[in-house]
Coordinates of C-alpha atoms and ligand atoms in Angstrom, one line a residue:
M13 CA 110.2 78.9 102.0
M14 CA 111.9 81.8 100.4
D15 CA 113.3 80.2 97.1
M16 CA 113.6 83.6 94.9
N17 CA 115.7 86.5 95.9
V18 CA 113.9 89.4 93.9
G19 CA 115.0 92.9 93.7
I20 CA 112.7 96.0 93.2
V21 CA 114.4 99.0 91.8
G22 CA 113.0 102.3 92.7
G23 CA 111.7 103.6 96.0
G24 CA 108.6 105.6 94.4
A25 CA 104.9 104.7 95.0
M26 CA 104.8 101.6 92.5
G27 CA 108.1 100.1 94.0
Q28 CA 107.2 100.4 97.7
F29 CA 103.6 99.2 96.6
L30 CA 105.0 95.9 95.0
Y31 CA 107.3 95.3 97.8
T32 CA 104.3 95.4 100.3
Q33 CA 102.2 92.9 98.0
L34 CA 105.0 90.4 97.0
Q35 CA 106.0 90.2 100.9
Q36 CA 102.8 88.8 101.9
K37 CA 103.3 85.0 100.9
H38 CA 106.8 84.7 101.9
L39 CA 107.9 83.2 98.5
F40 CA 110.3 85.6 97.8
C41 CA 113.3 87.4 99.5
L42 CA 112.8 90.8 98.6
T43 CA 115.2 94.1 98.5
L44 CA 113.9 97.4 97.8
Y45 CA 116.6 99.4 96.0
T46 CA 116.3 103.1 96.4
R47 CA 117.8 106.3 94.6
T48 CA 119.0 107.5 97.9
K49 CA 120.9 106.0 100.9
E50 CA 118.6 108.2 103.1
Q51 CA 115.4 106.7 101.7
A52 CA 117.1 103.3 102.2
N53 CA 118.0 103.8 105.9
Q54 CA 114.5 105.1 106.6
V55 CA 112.8 102.2 104.8
S56 CA 115.0 99.6 106.4
Q57 CA 114.4 101.2 110.0
Q58 CA 110.9 101.9 109.8
G59 CA 109.3 99.8 107.4
I60 CA 106.7 100.9 104.7
Y61 CA 103.2 102.4 105.7
L62 CA 100.4 101.5 103.2
Y63 CA 97.1 103.7 103.6
N64 CA 93.9 102.3 102.0
G65 CA 90.5 104.0 103.1
N66 CA 90.8 104.6 106.8
Q67 CA 93.0 101.5 106.9
R68 CA 96.9 102.0 107.6
K69 CA 99.3 98.7 107.3
H70 CA 102.7 98.4 108.3
Y71 CA 105.2 96.3 106.4
S72 CA 108.8 95.7 107.4
A73 CA 111.3 96.1 104.6
I74 CA 114.7 95.4 103.8
A75 CA 116.1 98.4 101.4
E76 CA 119.6 99.3 100.2
S77 CA 120.5 102.3 97.6
I78 CA 120.7 101.4 94.0
D79 CA 124.6 101.6 93.9
K80 CA 124.5 98.5 96.5
I81 CA 122.6 96.4 93.7
K82 CA 123.9 92.7 93.9
Q83 CA 123.3 89.5 92.0
T84 CA 119.7 88.2 92.3
D85 CA 117.4 86.0 90.5
V86 CA 115.1 88.6 89.6
L87 CA 114.9 92.5 89.2
I88 CA 111.8 94.3 88.9
V89 CA 112.6 97.8 87.7
T90 CA 109.9 100.3 88.5
L91 CA 112.0 103.7 87.9
K92 CA 110.5 106.2 85.8
Q93 CA 111.5 105.7 81.9
Y94 CA 113.8 109.0 82.1
A95 CA 115.4 107.4 85.2
L96 CA 116.4 104.3 83.6
K97 CA 119.9 105.2 83.0
K98 CA 120.6 104.7 86.4
I99 CA 120.4 101.0 86.4
L100 CA 120.8 100.1 82.7
P101 CA 124.7 100.3 82.8
I102 CA 124.8 98.2 85.7
L103 CA 122.9 95.5 84.1
Y104 CA 125.7 94.8 81.6
C105 CA 127.9 93.5 84.5
Q106 CA 128.7 89.7 84.6
E107 CA 126.8 89.3 87.8
F108 CA 123.2 90.0 86.3
Q109 CA 123.8 88.0 83.3
N110 CA 121.3 85.2 84.5
T111 CA 119.0 87.7 86.2
T112 CA 115.3 87.7 84.8
L113 CA 114.6 91.4 84.4
V114 CA 111.3 92.9 84.7
F115 CA 110.7 96.6 83.5
L116 CA 107.3 98.2 84.6
Q117 CA 107.3 101.8 82.8
N118 CA 104.8 103.7 81.0
G119 CA 105.4 104.5 77.2
M120 CA 107.5 102.6 74.7
G121 CA 110.6 104.8 74.1
H122 CA 112.8 102.5 76.6
L123 CA 112.5 99.5 74.2
E124 CA 115.3 100.3 72.2
E125 CA 117.8 100.1 75.0
I126 CA 116.2 96.9 76.5
E127 CA 116.7 95.3 73.3
K128 CA 120.4 95.6 73.8
L129 CA 120.5 94.0 76.9
P130 CA 122.4 90.8 77.1
Q131 CA 120.2 88.8 79.7
S132 CA 118.1 86.0 78.1
K133 CA 114.9 86.5 80.0
I134 CA 113.4 90.0 79.9
Y135 CA 109.6 91.0 80.6
V136 CA 108.0 94.6 80.0
G137 CA 104.7 95.5 81.6
T138 CA 102.3 98.1 82.9
V139 CA 100.9 98.4 86.3
S140 CA 97.3 100.2 86.7
H141 CA 97.0 100.6 90.5
G142 CA 96.1 104.0 91.7
V143 CA 99.1 104.6 94.1
T144 CA 100.6 107.4 95.6
K145 CA 103.6 108.5 97.4
V146 CA 103.0 110.8 100.4
H147 CA 106.0 110.3 102.4
T148 CA 109.4 108.6 102.0
N149 CA 108.0 105.5 103.2
E150 CA 104.2 106.2 103.3
I151 CA 102.2 105.3 100.3
I152 CA 98.1 105.5 99.3
H153 CA 96.5 102.7 97.4
K154 CA 93.5 104.3 95.7
G155 CA 92.5 102.0 93.2
I156 CA 93.2 98.5 91.9
G157 CA 94.1 97.9 88.3
P158 CA 95.7 94.8 86.6
I159 CA 99.8 94.2 86.4
L160 CA 100.3 92.9 82.8
F161 CA 103.6 91.3 82.3
G162 CA 104.5 91.0 78.3
R163 CA 107.2 88.5 77.6
F164 CA 109.6 90.5 75.9
R165 CA 112.5 87.7 75.6
G166 CA 112.5 84.5 76.8
I167 CA 110.3 82.6 79.6
D168 CA 111.1 82.3 83.4
N169 CA 108.6 79.6 84.3
N170 CA 109.7 79.7 88.1
F171 CA 109.0 83.5 88.2
E172 CA 106.0 83.3 86.6
N173 CA 104.3 80.4 88.5
H174 CA 105.5 82.2 91.7
M175 CA 103.9 85.4 90.5
L176 CA 100.5 83.7 89.4
T177 CA 99.9 82.7 93.1
F178 CA 99.5 86.2 93.8
N179 CA 96.8 86.7 91.0
Q180 CA 93.4 87.6 92.9
E181 CA 90.8 89.9 92.8
K182 CA 92.7 92.8 94.5
F183 CA 95.8 92.2 92.9
P184 CA 95.2 90.9 89.4
L185 CA 97.9 89.9 87.1
Q186 CA 98.8 88.2 84.1
F187 CA 101.5 87.2 81.4
L188 CA 101.0 87.6 78.0
S189 CA 103.3 86.9 75.0
D190 CA 101.8 90.1 72.9
F191 CA 104.2 92.7 74.7
Q192 CA 103.6 95.2 72.0
K193 CA 100.0 95.1 72.8
V194 CA 100.5 95.1 76.4
L195 CA 102.6 98.4 76.4
L196 CA 100.5 100.0 73.5
D197 CA 97.0 99.4 75.1
K198 CA 98.7 101.6 78.1
L199 CA 100.2 103.9 75.9
Y200 CA 97.0 104.7 74.4
I201 CA 95.5 105.5 77.7
N202 CA 98.3 107.8 79.2
A203 CA 98.4 109.7 75.9
V204 CA 94.8 110.6 76.2
I205 CA 94.6 111.0 80.0
N206 CA 98.0 112.3 81.2
P207 CA 99.2 115.5 79.4
L208 CA 95.4 116.9 79.1
T209 CA 94.8 116.4 82.7
A210 CA 98.4 118.0 83.7
L211 CA 97.7 120.9 81.4
L212 CA 94.4 121.7 82.4
N213 CA 94.6 120.9 86.0
V214 CA 91.8 118.6 86.2
K215 CA 91.2 115.0 87.9
N216 CA 90.9 112.3 85.3
G217 CA 86.9 112.3 85.3
A218 CA 86.9 115.8 83.9
L219 CA 87.9 114.5 80.4
I220 CA 84.4 113.1 80.3
Q221 CA 82.3 115.3 82.4
N222 CA 83.1 118.4 80.6
E223 CA 82.0 118.4 77.0
N224 CA 84.8 120.8 76.0
F225 CA 87.5 118.7 77.6
R226 CA 86.0 115.5 76.2
E227 CA 86.4 116.9 72.7
M228 CA 90.1 117.8 73.4
A229 CA 90.4 114.3 74.7
H230 CA 88.9 112.5 71.6
S231 CA 91.1 115.0 69.1
I232 CA 94.2 113.3 70.7
F233 CA 92.4 109.8 70.4
E234 CA 91.9 110.7 66.4
E235 CA 95.6 111.6 66.1
L236 CA 96.6 108.3 67.8
D237 CA 94.4 106.6 65.3
L238 CA 96.0 108.3 62.6
V239 CA 99.3 107.0 63.7
F240 CA 98.6 103.3 65.0
S241 CA 95.7 102.5 62.5
F242 CA 92.9 101.1 64.9
Q243 CA 90.8 100.3 62.1
E244 CA 87.7 97.9 63.3
K245 CA 89.1 98.0 66.9
K246 CA 88.7 102.0 66.9
E247 CA 85.4 102.1 69.0
E248 CA 87.0 99.3 71.4
V249 CA 90.2 101.3 72.1
W250 CA 87.9 104.7 72.8
H251 CA 85.8 102.6 75.2
S252 CA 88.7 101.1 77.2
I253 CA 90.1 104.4 77.6
V254 CA 86.3 105.9 78.5
Q255 CA 86.4 103.0 80.9
V256 CA 89.7 104.1 82.7
I257 CA 88.7 107.6 82.7
Q258 CA 85.6 106.5 84.7
A259 CA 87.5 104.2 86.9
T260 CA 90.0 106.6 88.1
A261 CA 87.6 109.8 87.8
H262 CA 88.6 111.1 91.2
N263 CA 92.4 110.6 90.7
E264 CA 94.9 113.1 89.6
S265 CA 97.1 111.6 86.6
S266 CA 100.6 111.0 87.5
M267 CA 101.7 113.6 85.1
L268 CA 99.7 116.3 87.0
Q269 CA 100.9 115.1 90.4
D270 CA 104.5 115.2 88.8
L271 CA 104.0 118.9 87.7
K272 CA 102.4 119.9 90.9
N273 CA 105.6 118.4 92.6
N274 CA 108.0 120.0 90.3
K275 CA 109.2 116.6 89.0
L276 CA 110.2 115.4 85.7
T277 CA 107.0 114.0 83.7
E278 CA 106.9 111.0 81.5
I279 CA 106.0 113.3 78.5
D280 CA 109.1 112.0 76.3
G281 CA 108.3 108.2 77.1
I282 CA 104.7 108.8 76.1
Y283 CA 104.4 111.3 73.2
G284 CA 108.2 111.2 72.2
Y285 CA 107.5 107.9 71.1
I286 CA 104.4 108.6 69.5
M287 CA 105.8 111.6 67.5
R288 CA 108.7 109.5 66.4
E289 CA 106.2 106.7 65.0
A290 CA 104.2 109.6 63.3
N291 CA 107.5 111.0 61.7
K292 CA 108.5 107.5 60.4
K293 CA 105.0 106.8 59.1
K294 CA 104.9 110.2 57.6
K295 CA 101.7 110.9 59.4
D296 CA 100.8 115.0 60.1
I297 CA 99.9 115.2 63.8
R298 CA 99.3 118.7 65.3
Y299 CA 97.7 118.3 68.9
I300 CA 100.2 115.8 70.3
P301 CA 103.3 117.6 69.6
F302 CA 101.4 121.1 70.7
L303 CA 100.7 119.3 74.1
Y304 CA 104.2 117.7 74.2
N305 CA 105.6 121.5 74.0
A306 CA 103.1 122.6 76.8
I307 CA 103.9 119.8 79.1
S308 CA 107.7 120.1 78.4
G309 CA 107.5 124.0 78.9
L310 CA 105.8 123.6 82.2
E311 CA 108.3 120.8 83.2
R312 CA 111.2 123.2 82.7
R313 CA 109.8 126.3 84.2
N314 CA 108.9 124.2 87.3
L315 CA 112.7 122.8 87.1
Q316 CA 114.5 126.0 86.8
Ligands
PAF11 O1 99.7 107.5 84.7 C1 98.5 107.6 85.4 O2 98.1 108.5 86.3 C2 97.8 106.1 85.1 O3 98.5 105.4 84.5 C3 96.1 106.5 84.4 C4 95.5 104.9 84.2 C5 96.0 107.4 83.4 C6 95.2 106.9 85.8 O4 95.6 108.2 86.1

C-alpha cells in the first residue's frame, strides 16, 4: 500500500535514479519534479530508462515541472547546490510547513540557507552511486555507493522506517545523527577528486596511478588537513579518499563531466565553503584557491 507521498525534485541523473529505485516496493506515491515542462512531459509519456552494463530497464514515471510542486509528505531535493534557489523560496509556503525535507547536495555551502527554513524535520545527505544522465529520460548506473542521511533537524520515523526497507547490498543506505560528518567526509572526497580531474581532464584513477597527479592530489589533502585538522584521523581520511578513487577509477568525476558538457560546476559549493572556513580560521592555503580560479575560469569560458 502506498502510504507516503514523496516528491523528488530535480530531473538530473540522481533524481531519476532515486525515482527508479524508490518506486520498486510501491511504498511511496512518487512524483519527479523537473526544471522544464518538456522533460516532465517526456518522462511522464515515456518513463525512465536505466542502463546497467548491458541491461536496460524501463520504469514508468509521473513527472511535473517544479512550478507545479504541491503539498507532499516528503520532498527529496537532488538539485545541484547552485540550483537550490529554484526551490528554497517555495518551501516557505504554508502548504509545505509539515513536509519532511531531504537535501542531497555535494558541498556544505547550502547549510546556511537550509538553517533558515521553517520545517521541523530536515535531513541532509550524500549519494555516492555513480550515475550519469545520457539523455532527457535515460541514465546509466556505473557504480554502487552508499546513501547517507544526516539528521539535520528533527526525526521523521515513518520516513526513516520506509527508507530502511530499501537498504540492501545494491542500494545501501543509513541514517546518522552526525550530519556534519556525513557532509564533511564527502566534501573531502569531492575536494581532492573533482577539481583536479576536471582540470587535468583525466579519469579518477589517474590521481593514484600517475605519480605527479598523486602528489597534486596529496597537496590538496594537506591543505584540507590544515583547515579541518584531521589529527590522528589523518591517515584514515586519506585512505578513505584513495578507496573512493580506486572504486571509481574508470569514472569521470561529475565536475569533469559538467565542464565537458558546458554546464555549471559545483566548485562554489565545494571550494567556496573550504576557502571561507580557511579564512575564518586564518589558515593560509594556496592550492585550493588556485584550483578554484582554474575551474571557475574554465566554467566561465565554456558558458560564454
Ligand atoms: O562527484 C563525483 O564525481 C563523485 O562524488 C565522486 C565520488 C568524486 C566520484 O567521481
